[in-house]
Short mmCIF file of C-alpha atoms and ligand atoms in Angstrom, two decimals:
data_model
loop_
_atom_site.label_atom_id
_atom_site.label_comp_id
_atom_site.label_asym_id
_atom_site.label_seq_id
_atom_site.Cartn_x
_atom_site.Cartn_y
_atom_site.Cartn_z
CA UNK A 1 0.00 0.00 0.00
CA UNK A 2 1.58 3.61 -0.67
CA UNK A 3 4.08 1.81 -3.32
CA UNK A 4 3.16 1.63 -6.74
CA UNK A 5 3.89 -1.47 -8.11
CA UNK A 6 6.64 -1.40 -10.60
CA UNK A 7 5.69 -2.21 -13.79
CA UNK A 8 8.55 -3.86 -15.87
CA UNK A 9 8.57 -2.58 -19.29
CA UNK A 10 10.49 -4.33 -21.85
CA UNK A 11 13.41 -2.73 -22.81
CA UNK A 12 14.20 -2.59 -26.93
CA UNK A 13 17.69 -2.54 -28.43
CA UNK A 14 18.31 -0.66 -31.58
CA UNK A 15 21.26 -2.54 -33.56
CA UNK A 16 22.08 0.43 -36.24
CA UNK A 17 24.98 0.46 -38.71
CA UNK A 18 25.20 -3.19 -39.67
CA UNK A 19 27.31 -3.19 -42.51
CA UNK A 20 25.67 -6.68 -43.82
CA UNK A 21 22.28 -8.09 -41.94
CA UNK A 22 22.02 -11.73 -42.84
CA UNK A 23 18.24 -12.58 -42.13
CA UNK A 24 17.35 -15.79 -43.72
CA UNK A 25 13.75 -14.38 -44.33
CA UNK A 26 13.50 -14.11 -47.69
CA UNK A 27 13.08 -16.66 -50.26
CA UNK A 28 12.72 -19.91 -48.18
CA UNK A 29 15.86 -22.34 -48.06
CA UNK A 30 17.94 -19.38 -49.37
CA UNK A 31 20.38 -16.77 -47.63
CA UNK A 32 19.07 -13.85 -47.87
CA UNK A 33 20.75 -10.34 -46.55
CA UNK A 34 20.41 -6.92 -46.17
CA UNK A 35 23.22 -3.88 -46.61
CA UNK A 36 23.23 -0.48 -44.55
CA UNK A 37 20.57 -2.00 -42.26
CA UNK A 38 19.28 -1.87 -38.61
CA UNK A 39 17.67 -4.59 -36.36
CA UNK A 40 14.96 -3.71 -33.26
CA UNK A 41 15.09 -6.32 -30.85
CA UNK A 42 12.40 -6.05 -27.74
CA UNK A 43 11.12 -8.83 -25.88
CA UNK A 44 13.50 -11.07 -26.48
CA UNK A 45 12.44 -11.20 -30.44
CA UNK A 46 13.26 -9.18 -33.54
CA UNK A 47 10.56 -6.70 -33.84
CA UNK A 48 11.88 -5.48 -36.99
CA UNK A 49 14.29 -5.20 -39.16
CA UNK A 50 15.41 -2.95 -42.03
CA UNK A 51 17.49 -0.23 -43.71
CA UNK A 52 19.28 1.65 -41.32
CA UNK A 53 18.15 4.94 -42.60
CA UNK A 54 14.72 4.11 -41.62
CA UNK A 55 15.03 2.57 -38.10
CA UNK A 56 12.76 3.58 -34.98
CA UNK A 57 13.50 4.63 -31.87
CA UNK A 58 14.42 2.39 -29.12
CA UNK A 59 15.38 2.47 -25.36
CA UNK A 60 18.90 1.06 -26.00
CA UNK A 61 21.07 1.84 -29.26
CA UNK A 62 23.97 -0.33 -30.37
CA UNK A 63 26.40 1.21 -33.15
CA UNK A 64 27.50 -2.12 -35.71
CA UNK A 65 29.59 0.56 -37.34
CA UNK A 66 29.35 -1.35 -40.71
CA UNK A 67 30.11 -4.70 -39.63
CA UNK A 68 27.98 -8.04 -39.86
CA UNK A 69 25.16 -9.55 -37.66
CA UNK A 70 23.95 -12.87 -38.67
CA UNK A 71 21.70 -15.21 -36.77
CA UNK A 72 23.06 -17.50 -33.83
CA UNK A 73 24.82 -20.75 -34.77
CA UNK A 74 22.47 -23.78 -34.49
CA UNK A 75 24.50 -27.01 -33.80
CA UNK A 76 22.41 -29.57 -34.42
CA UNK A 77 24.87 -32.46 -33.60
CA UNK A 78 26.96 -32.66 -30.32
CA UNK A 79 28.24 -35.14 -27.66
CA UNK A 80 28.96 -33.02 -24.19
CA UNK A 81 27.92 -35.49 -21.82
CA UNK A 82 31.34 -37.20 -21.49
CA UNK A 83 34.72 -37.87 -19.25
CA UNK A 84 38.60 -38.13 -20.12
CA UNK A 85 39.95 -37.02 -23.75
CA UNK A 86 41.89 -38.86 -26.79
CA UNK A 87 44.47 -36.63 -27.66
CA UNK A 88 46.66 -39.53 -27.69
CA UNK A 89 44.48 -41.42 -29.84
CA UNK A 90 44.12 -38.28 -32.27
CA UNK A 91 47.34 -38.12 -32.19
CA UNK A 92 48.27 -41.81 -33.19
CA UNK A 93 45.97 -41.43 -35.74
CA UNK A 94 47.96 -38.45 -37.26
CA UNK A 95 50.77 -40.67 -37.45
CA UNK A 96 49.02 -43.40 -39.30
CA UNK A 97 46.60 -45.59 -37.42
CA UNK A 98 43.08 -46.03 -38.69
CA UNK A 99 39.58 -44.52 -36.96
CA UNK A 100 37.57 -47.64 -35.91
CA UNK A 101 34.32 -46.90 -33.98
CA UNK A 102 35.84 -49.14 -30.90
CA UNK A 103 37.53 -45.79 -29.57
CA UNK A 104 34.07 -44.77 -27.77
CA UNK A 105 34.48 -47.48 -25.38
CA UNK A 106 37.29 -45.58 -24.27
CA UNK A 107 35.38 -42.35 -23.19
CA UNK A 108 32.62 -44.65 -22.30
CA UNK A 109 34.77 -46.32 -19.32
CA UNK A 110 35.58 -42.70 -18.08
CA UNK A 111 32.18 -40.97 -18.19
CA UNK A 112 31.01 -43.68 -16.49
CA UNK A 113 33.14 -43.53 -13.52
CA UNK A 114 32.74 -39.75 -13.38
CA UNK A 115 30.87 -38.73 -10.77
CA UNK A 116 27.50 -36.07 -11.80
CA UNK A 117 29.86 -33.01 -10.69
CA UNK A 118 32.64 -33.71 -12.87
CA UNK A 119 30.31 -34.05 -16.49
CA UNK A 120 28.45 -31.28 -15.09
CA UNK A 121 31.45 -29.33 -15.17
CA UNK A 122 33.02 -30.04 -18.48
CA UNK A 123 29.47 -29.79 -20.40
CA UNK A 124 29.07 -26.46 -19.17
CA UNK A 125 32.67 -25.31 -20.18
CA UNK A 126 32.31 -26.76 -23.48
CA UNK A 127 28.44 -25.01 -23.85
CA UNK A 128 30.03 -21.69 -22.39
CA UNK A 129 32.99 -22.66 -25.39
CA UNK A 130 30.18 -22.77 -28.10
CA UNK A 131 28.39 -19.59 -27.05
CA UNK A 132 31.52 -17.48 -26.98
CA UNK A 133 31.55 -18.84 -30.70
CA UNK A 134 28.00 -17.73 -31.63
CA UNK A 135 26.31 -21.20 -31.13
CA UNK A 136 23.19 -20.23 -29.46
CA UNK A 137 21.23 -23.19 -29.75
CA UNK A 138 22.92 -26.44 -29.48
CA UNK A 139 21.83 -30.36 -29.15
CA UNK A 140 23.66 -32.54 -27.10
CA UNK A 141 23.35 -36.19 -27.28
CA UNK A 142 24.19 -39.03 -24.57
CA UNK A 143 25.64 -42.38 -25.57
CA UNK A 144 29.36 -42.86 -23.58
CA UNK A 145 27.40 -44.07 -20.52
CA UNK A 146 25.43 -47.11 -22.04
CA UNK A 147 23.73 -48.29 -19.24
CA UNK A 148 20.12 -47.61 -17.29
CA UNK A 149 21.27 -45.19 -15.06
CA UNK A 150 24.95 -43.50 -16.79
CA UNK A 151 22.45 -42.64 -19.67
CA UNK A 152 19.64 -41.48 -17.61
CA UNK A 153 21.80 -39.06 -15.25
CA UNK A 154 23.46 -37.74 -18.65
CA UNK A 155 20.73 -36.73 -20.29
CA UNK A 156 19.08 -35.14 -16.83
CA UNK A 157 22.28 -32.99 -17.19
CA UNK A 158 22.37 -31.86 -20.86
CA UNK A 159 18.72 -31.51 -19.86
CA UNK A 160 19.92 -28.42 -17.62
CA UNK A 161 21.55 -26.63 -20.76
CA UNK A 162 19.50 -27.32 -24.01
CA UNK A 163 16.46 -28.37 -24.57
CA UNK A 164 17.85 -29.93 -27.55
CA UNK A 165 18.47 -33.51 -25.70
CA UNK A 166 19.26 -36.42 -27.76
CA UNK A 167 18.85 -40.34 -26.45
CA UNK A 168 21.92 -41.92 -28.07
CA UNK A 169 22.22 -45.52 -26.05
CA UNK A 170 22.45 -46.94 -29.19
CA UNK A 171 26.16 -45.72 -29.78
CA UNK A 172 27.98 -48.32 -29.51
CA UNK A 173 27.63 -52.13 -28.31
CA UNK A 174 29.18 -52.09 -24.87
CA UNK A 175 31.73 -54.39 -23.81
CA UNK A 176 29.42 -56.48 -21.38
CA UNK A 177 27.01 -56.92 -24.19
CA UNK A 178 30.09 -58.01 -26.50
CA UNK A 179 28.46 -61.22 -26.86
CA UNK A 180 24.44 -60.66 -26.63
CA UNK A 181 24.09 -57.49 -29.44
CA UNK A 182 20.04 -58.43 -29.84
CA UNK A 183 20.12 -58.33 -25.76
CA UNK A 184 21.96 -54.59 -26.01
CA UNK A 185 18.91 -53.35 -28.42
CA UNK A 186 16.40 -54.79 -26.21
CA UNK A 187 17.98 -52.75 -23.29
CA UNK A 188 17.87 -49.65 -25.77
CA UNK A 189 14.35 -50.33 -26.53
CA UNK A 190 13.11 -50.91 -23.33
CA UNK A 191 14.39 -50.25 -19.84
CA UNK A 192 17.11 -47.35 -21.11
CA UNK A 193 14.38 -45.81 -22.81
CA UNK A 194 12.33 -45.72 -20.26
CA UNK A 195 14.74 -43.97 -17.83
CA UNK A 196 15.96 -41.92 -20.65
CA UNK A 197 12.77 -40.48 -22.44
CA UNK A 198 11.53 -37.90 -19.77
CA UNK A 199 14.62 -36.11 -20.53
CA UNK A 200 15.03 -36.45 -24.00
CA UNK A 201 13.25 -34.52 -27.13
CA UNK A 202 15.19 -36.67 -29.48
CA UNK A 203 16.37 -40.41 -30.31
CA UNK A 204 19.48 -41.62 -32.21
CA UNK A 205 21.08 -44.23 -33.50
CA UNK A 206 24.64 -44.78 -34.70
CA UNK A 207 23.82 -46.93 -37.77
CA UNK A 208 27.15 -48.21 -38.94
CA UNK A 209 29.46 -50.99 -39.20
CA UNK A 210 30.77 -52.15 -35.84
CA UNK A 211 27.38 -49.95 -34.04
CA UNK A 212 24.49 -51.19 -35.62
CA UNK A 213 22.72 -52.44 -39.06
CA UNK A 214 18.94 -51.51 -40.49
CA UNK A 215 16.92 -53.39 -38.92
CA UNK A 216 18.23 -53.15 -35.20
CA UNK A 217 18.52 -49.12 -36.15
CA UNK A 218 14.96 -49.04 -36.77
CA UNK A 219 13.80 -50.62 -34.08
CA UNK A 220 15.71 -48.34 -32.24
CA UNK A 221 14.12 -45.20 -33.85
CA UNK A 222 10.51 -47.05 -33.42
CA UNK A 223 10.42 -47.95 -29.79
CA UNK A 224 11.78 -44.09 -29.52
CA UNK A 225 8.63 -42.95 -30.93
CA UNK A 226 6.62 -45.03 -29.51
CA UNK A 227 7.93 -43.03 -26.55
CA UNK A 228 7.16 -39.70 -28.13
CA UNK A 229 10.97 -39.02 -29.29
CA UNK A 230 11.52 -37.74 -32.92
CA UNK A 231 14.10 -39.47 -34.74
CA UNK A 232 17.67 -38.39 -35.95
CA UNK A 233 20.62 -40.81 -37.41
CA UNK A 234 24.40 -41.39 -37.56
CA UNK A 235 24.14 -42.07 -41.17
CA UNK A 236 26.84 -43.14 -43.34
CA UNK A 237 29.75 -41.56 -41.88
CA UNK A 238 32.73 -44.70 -42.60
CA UNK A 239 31.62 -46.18 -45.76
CA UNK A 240 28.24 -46.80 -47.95
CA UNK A 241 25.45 -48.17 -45.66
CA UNK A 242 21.51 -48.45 -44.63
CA UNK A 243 21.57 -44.95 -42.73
CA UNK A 244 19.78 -42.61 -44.85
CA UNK A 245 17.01 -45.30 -45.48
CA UNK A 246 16.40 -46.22 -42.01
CA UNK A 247 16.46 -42.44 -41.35
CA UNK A 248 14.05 -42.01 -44.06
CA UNK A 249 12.27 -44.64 -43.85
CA UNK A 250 11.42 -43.55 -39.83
CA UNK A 251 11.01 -40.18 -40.87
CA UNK A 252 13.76 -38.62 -39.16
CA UNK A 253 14.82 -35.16 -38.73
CA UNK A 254 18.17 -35.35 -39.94
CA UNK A 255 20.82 -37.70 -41.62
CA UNK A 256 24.01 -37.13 -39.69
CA UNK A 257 27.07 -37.49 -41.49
CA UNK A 258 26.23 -38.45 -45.20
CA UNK A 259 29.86 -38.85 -46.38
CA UNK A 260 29.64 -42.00 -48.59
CA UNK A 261 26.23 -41.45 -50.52
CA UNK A 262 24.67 -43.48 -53.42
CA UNK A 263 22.57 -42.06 -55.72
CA UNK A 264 19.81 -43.46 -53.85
CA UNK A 265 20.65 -42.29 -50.82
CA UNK A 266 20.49 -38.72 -52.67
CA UNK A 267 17.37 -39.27 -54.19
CA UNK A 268 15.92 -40.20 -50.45
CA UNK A 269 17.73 -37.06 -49.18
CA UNK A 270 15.91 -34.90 -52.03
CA UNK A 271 12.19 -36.48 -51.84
CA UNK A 272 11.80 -36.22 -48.24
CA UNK A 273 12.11 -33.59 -45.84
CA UNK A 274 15.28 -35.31 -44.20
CA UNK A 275 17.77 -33.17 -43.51
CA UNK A 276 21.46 -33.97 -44.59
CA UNK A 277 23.69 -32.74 -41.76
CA UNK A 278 27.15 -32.65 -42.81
CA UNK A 279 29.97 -32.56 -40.29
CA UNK A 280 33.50 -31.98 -41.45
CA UNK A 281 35.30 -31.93 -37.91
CA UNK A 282 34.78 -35.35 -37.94
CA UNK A 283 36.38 -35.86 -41.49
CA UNK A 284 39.11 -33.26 -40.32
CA UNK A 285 39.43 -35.60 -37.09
CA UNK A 286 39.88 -38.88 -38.60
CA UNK A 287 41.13 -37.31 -42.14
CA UNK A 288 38.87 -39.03 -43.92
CA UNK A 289 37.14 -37.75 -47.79
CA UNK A 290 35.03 -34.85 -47.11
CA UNK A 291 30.84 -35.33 -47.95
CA UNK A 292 30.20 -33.56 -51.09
CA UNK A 293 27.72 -31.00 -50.29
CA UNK A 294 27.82 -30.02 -53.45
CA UNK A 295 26.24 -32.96 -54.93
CA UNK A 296 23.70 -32.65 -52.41
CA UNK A 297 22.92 -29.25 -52.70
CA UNK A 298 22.88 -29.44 -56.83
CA UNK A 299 20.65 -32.19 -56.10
CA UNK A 300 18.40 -29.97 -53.96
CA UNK A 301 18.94 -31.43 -50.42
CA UNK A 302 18.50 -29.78 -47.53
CA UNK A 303 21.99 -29.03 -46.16
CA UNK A 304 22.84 -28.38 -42.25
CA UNK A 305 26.36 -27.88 -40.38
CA UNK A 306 26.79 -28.82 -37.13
CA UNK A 307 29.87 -29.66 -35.32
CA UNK A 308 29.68 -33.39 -34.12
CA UNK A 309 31.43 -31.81 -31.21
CA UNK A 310 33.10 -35.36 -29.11
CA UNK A 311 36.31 -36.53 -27.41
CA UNK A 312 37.66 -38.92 -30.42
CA UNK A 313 36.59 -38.22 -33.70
CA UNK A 314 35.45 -33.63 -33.75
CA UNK A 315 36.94 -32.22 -30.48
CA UNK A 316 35.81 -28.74 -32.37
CA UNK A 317 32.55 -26.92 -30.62
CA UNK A 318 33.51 -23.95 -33.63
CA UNK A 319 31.09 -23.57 -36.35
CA UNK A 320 32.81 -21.14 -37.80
CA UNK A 321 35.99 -23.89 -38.40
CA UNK A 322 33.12 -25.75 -39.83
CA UNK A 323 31.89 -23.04 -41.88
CA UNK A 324 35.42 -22.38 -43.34
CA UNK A 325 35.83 -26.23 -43.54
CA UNK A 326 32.58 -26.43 -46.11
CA UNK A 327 33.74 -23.31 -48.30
CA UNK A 328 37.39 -24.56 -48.71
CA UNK A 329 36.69 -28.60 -48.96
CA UNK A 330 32.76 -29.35 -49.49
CA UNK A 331 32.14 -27.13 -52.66
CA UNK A 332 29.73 -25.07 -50.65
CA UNK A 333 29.26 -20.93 -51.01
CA UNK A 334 29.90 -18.99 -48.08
CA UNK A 335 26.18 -18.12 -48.51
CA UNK A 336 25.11 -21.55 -48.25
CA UNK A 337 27.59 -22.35 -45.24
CA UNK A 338 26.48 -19.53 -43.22
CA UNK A 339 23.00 -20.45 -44.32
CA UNK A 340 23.81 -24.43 -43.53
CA UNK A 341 25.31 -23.30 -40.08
CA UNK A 342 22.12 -21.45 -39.49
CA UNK A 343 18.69 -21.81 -41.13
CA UNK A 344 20.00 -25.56 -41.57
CA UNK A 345 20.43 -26.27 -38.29
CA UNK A 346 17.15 -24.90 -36.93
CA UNK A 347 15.67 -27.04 -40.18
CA UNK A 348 17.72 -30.31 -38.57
CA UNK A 349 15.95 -29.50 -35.61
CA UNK A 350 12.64 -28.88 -36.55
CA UNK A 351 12.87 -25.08 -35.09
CA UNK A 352 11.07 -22.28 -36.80
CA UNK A 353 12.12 -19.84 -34.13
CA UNK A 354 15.59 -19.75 -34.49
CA UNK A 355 18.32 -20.03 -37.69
CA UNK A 356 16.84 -16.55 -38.93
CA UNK A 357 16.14 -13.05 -38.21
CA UNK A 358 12.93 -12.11 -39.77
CA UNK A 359 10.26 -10.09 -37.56
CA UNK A 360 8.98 -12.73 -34.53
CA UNK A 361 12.34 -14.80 -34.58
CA UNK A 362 13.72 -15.53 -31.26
CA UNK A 363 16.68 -12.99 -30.44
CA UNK A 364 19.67 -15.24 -31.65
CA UNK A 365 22.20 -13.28 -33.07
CA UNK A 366 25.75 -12.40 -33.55
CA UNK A 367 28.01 -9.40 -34.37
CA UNK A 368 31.07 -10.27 -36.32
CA UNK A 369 34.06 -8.47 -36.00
CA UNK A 370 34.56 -8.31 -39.77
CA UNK A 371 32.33 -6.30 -42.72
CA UNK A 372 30.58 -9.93 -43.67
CA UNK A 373 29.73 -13.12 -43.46
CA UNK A 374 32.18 -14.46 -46.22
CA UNK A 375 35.02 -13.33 -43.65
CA UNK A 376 33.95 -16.60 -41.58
CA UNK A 377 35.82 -18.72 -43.96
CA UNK A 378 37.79 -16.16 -45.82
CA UNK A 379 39.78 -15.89 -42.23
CA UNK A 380 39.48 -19.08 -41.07
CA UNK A 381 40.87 -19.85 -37.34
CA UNK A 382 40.56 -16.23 -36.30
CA UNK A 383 38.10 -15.02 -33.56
CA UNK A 384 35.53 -13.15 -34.80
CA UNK A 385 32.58 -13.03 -33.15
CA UNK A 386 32.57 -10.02 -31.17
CA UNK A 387 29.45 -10.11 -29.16
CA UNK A 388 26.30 -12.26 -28.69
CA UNK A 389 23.01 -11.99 -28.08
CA UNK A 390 20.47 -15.40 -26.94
CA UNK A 391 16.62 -14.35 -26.21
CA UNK A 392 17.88 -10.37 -26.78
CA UNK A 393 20.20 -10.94 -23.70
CA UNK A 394 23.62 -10.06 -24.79
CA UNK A 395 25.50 -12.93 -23.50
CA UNK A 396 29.21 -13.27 -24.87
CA UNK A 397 31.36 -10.73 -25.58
CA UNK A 398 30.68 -6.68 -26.14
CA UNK A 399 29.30 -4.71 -28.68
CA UNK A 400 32.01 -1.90 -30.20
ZN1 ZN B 1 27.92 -37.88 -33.72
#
């Protein structure tokens, strides 16, 4: 009584001066940007966007003087929920050896003796690592702890940081299971599942030689929507395979990988709304042929970047690496990398609120230290993100 209640009004941020505005709004599937431009955010959405010359008022007023804003990385494809590194096995690898699948079981003995505080800890370093990149939406998958309860507690974690949380027992076999593979799915499909769905928005499955084939993948992928998961797949990342079937065959979101493609598995890629999410740390990890974007992008696929972010194969959380890596090596535009990195993600991830910067998008967005977007791979390995904003929040780094 006597106090007036304080009425919180929300405050709006002009972003003037933006030497190239990469929105993603126009023509759908396309980049699309804008030159001399200005950006309203209030709310914690874009209200508006525009030329600069043209802007409204607002409570706050940020100066881009002439350099680029694009939307917030999506990375559709991480594993943060882990213990332990494989620098020496990177290393060995450098020198000669070949990448076989087995190396998980490394990282899958120390996440599980880790206790809760200890993954806590290095997922949120690496998430605080991506957002100081411009990731502002990320997925994070389980799949090193491979039993009931070192998947369930992984997944309650990533579940603190993302909503983005991906069920991933089916990895790997794990040793105890060496000899009882059909007993391993069952687990997946049942119990795991169980413990694991309440967590999870997403199920995967590594579908690969040494992991597992079609028809154990797509049981996998059913008894995850029986459970109300949507589907995503390690697809045809170490040689020709079932992957992109099963995944669209199940009606996945995404084919992960897609490095050793027939011309079937592009024609399923192109006549359904699967995405093809291509990941070239993990060809940069293992050096192993690049996927040809290209092909699938000529072939009118939908094309996504994301950063496969794990101990032993892509210990990168950078899209922009990733970005430079699909300019220089994939055949892809630094339009359709940026756009990949972006738009694609959100697409691999069946958001329509993020990826983009038209009027009603969430507030995702980064300011590049450099006049465009092309300078993402046209400098590759240099910092450039200068400050970022998740929800309208500026949360890395500081405007100029
Ligand atoms: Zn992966």
């Amino acid at each position: 009584m006597g106090q007036a209640c304080a009425v919180s009004h929300p405050q709006s941020t002009l972003i003037t001066g933006i030497g190239e505005l990469v929105t993603n709004d126009g023509e759908p599937g396309a980049f699309t940007a804008l030159t001399d431009a200005a950006l309203v955010i209030a709310d914690g959405t874009v209200a508006w966007t525009g030329p600069a010359s043209r802007a409204p008022a607002a409570d706050t007023v940020v100066d881009a003087k002439g350099r680029a804003v694009l939307p917030g990385f999506a990375d559709s494809h991480a594993h943060l929920i882990f213990a332990g590194e494989r620098s020496a096995e990177f290393a060995a690898r450098m020198a000669g050896r070949p990448y076989r699948a087995g190396g998980i079981l490394v990282t899958v003995e120390a996440t599980r003796a880790a206790p809760d505080v200890v993954l806590r800890a290095n997922l949120r370093r690496l998430a605080a690592e991506m957002l100081r990149q411009g990731t502002t939406t990320f997925e994070c998958k389980s799949g090193y702890g491979l039993t009931v309860p070192d998947e369930a507690r992984g997944l309650a974690l990533a579940a603190e940081v993302t909503p983005e949380v991906t069920y991933l027992g089916a990895h790997v076999v794990p040793p105890e299971f060496a000899a009882d593979p059909a007993g391993y799915v069952d687990l997946v499909c049942g119990p795991m599942l169980d413990a694991c769905a309440p967590s999870a928005r997403w199920v995967d499955v590594f579908c690969e030689d040494g992991a597992f084939g079609a028809a154990e993948a797509a049981a996998v992928l059913a008894a995850g929507r029986a459970a109300g998961l949507l589907a995503r797949v390690h697809a045809n990342q170490l040689g020709p395979g079932p992957g992109v079937r099963v995944a669209a065959e199940a009606g996945a979101a995404s084919a992960d990988h897609c490095t050793f493609l027939t011309d079937a598995d592009v024609d399923a890629l192109t006549s359904t709304p699967v995405v093809a999410t291509l990941l070239p740390g993990a060809e940069f990890g293992t050096r192993q042929p690049f996927p040809d974007a290209r092909r699938l992008l000529d072939a009118g696929a939908t094309v996504a970047l994301a950063t496969d972010c794990n101990p032993g194969s892509s210990f990168t959380s950078s899209m922009p690496f990733c970005i430079a890596l699909a300019v220089r090596e994939m055949g892809m535009t630094t339009e359709e990398a940026v756009w990949a990195a972006t738009a694609g993600g959100a697409r691999a991830l069946r958001r329509t609120d993020i990826g983009h910067l038209g009027a009603g998008a969430r507030a995702d967005l980064i300011l590049l230290d450099a006049p465009s977007h092309a300078y993402l791979a046209y400098r590759p390995g240099v910092p450039q993100v200068a400050a970022v904003w998740r929800a309208g929040r500026l949360v890395a780094g500081s405007p100029p």
